[in-house]
């Protein structure tokens, strides 16, 4: 889930499901303004209650890096610290962004997603 | 979120006094002036496993002025992350870093070597704290209740896990691994973990934090075949796909399914949801690759069989010969496959084996007689985490043993939210409480604090480094306490 230039001008919906999604859905949008020649991407996280959190990440960072580096206030994520062995990080992308992600899903990633709440076809 | 402003009672209230319109908050003024400012909440969490730590994390984040004391029976923290997670799953244990961060918050105090019901009673805790949150997990194994269960080499999976992971009371477990066939009863992830540890190459395990005595025993192990027996069918299998895929990929081990178990499975696939569909497809794919390879170990899942009795030579019930299983059929609504139940028939068959490992779930126990307890379900009675005024439960103690860390985390956060809501309503923190200072008065055992655990942690890591492992766990209680006191 590295941030790439493909994401720079696109919108991403992410969802943190470290909470009961029925009550506390966290949706995260990323609206990245064009940043030519700068290797920084702006990501906007939108929580379930509508709260927006803007953060910057460098191209090549994972979105978990963005959350951690910016100390973003989400409840419960990254239990396994990005080693693909838990399912506390769950992102939901817009179809076009999902399709544009350069790293395709592995079986192992799908296996973890199968345990996540509120799984969608564009979940990562 | 909103809760934080509601809950930080003392600070916010002071702000309110000076900047809020008198009219709208008159009742609040009355309350504040008629009595002293409510004291900051003193919260006690019993059990330092994932549920306790996640609840603590959430409470510390949402309440500015709070004292959270975390009591733990053992001198070491992390519960099942240390003692349940398989040694060859080190990534899952990364969550320890998050828990450590929580523990290092000055408002949290770890109090190890403190047993509820023995060193301290619930009554004392209730008196000393505004809130008591029980999160000490499930620890009693469900019994098979079949003849032959008393064979020495019929050993519950929980004890086997405790043995290789170094739970003090299981360190001296005597398990005879000199036979070729092992039958594990149950098909959950604990069952798969145990199977994998028995089937995996010792050289792989050597690099993990598995206990040295377990490693030594596994090195001498003659186990060649591990059966994983379930009462229901492939469509109801309890293991998760990650664990299944891992065992399918084990080097020098073949997975052999019984083709007849899969007769009707394929036709159900189109109507399955994605997770169940993927795991079923993985099984079917593996069924087609069934092959016994000379010299390899074998993993043999068996469906539609329930344990009936264990047979062997009667003398001291030491020599086990076989387990007799009866065939089952499924009953119930075929539109709700996962809810179908297994009914035993009189058709029997047996599998030769010299070790039986039941892995059929756990029950919690009431640590203190004052805990309202549902003995049938093996959980603390609760309504959405609330047991009674000021008393709460989270984790497996309140739900029964199910789910992965994600589910425990969610539950703990939800429980913390319930507590926050109750605090915000102001009925819990009316009077000052003594907290640990008060509990301490009646204590006569050595309390292991966080700084003491860090000493244990350091010794374990140093000892591990000498052996090329991440840590060599101290498994003897007395030694833990000695290092802690050093």
XYZ file of C-alpha atoms in Angstrom, chain A residues 17-20 23-24 47 49 51 73-77 79-81 83-88 107-108 110-117 119-121, chain B residues 1-2 54 57-58 61-62 91-98 240-242 245 249 274-276 278-279 282 384 404-407 409-410 413-414 417:
72
model
C -11.951 -0.887 11.617
C -10.260 -0.916 14.954
C -13.669 -0.125 16.323
C -17.052 -1.545 16.013
C -21.089 2.476 15.662
C -17.754 4.077 15.149
C -13.506 9.199 10.472
C -18.237 10.724 12.552
C -14.053 14.261 11.332
C -5.716 9.847 16.308
C -7.320 6.579 15.241
C -8.345 3.958 17.725
C -6.593 0.676 17.306
C -4.558 -0.042 14.279
C -1.297 -4.306 16.126
C 1.231 -6.387 14.179
C 3.089 -3.294 12.976
C 3.598 -7.423 9.075
C 0.334 -8.663 7.607
C -0.481 -10.889 10.537
C -3.474 -9.173 12.062
C -6.434 -7.405 10.529
C -6.592 -4.232 12.548
C -3.218 -14.576 -0.968
C -1.792 -13.760 2.440
C -6.624 -11.587 1.286
C -6.450 -14.124 4.117
C -6.140 -11.354 6.676
C -8.817 -9.231 5.038
C -11.196 -12.160 5.319
C -11.169 -11.582 9.080
C -11.802 -7.840 8.860
C -15.143 -6.248 9.591
C -15.031 -6.291 3.985
C -15.553 -4.749 0.550
C -14.331 -5.524 -2.943
C -14.331 12.301 19.887
C -17.020 13.825 22.009
C -6.436 -2.331 25.028
C -5.016 2.263 26.330
C -8.451 3.616 25.521
C -6.408 8.247 25.995
C -9.888 9.481 26.825
C 4.930 -10.831 14.104
C 1.699 -11.270 16.012
C 3.648 -10.486 19.168
C 4.593 -7.058 17.825
C 1.522 -5.834 19.656
C 3.666 -6.048 22.791
C 5.301 -2.794 21.668
C 1.962 -0.997 21.779
C -8.867 -19.562 9.729
C -7.428 -19.520 6.258
C -4.079 -18.037 7.279
C -2.368 -22.021 4.350
C 3.015 -24.837 3.003
C -15.983 -14.442 0.375
C -14.055 -15.581 3.486
C -15.772 -18.964 3.698
C -11.849 -18.730 -0.188
C -11.030 -21.172 2.590
C -8.211 -23.640 -0.736
C -22.790 -5.212 27.187
C -8.671 -12.960 16.899
C -6.869 -9.968 18.393
C -8.991 -7.595 16.309
C -12.128 -8.799 18.061
C -9.380 -5.030 20.697
C -12.830 -3.926 19.556
C -12.548 -0.345 23.315
C -16.298 -0.808 23.548
C -16.561 3.430 26.130
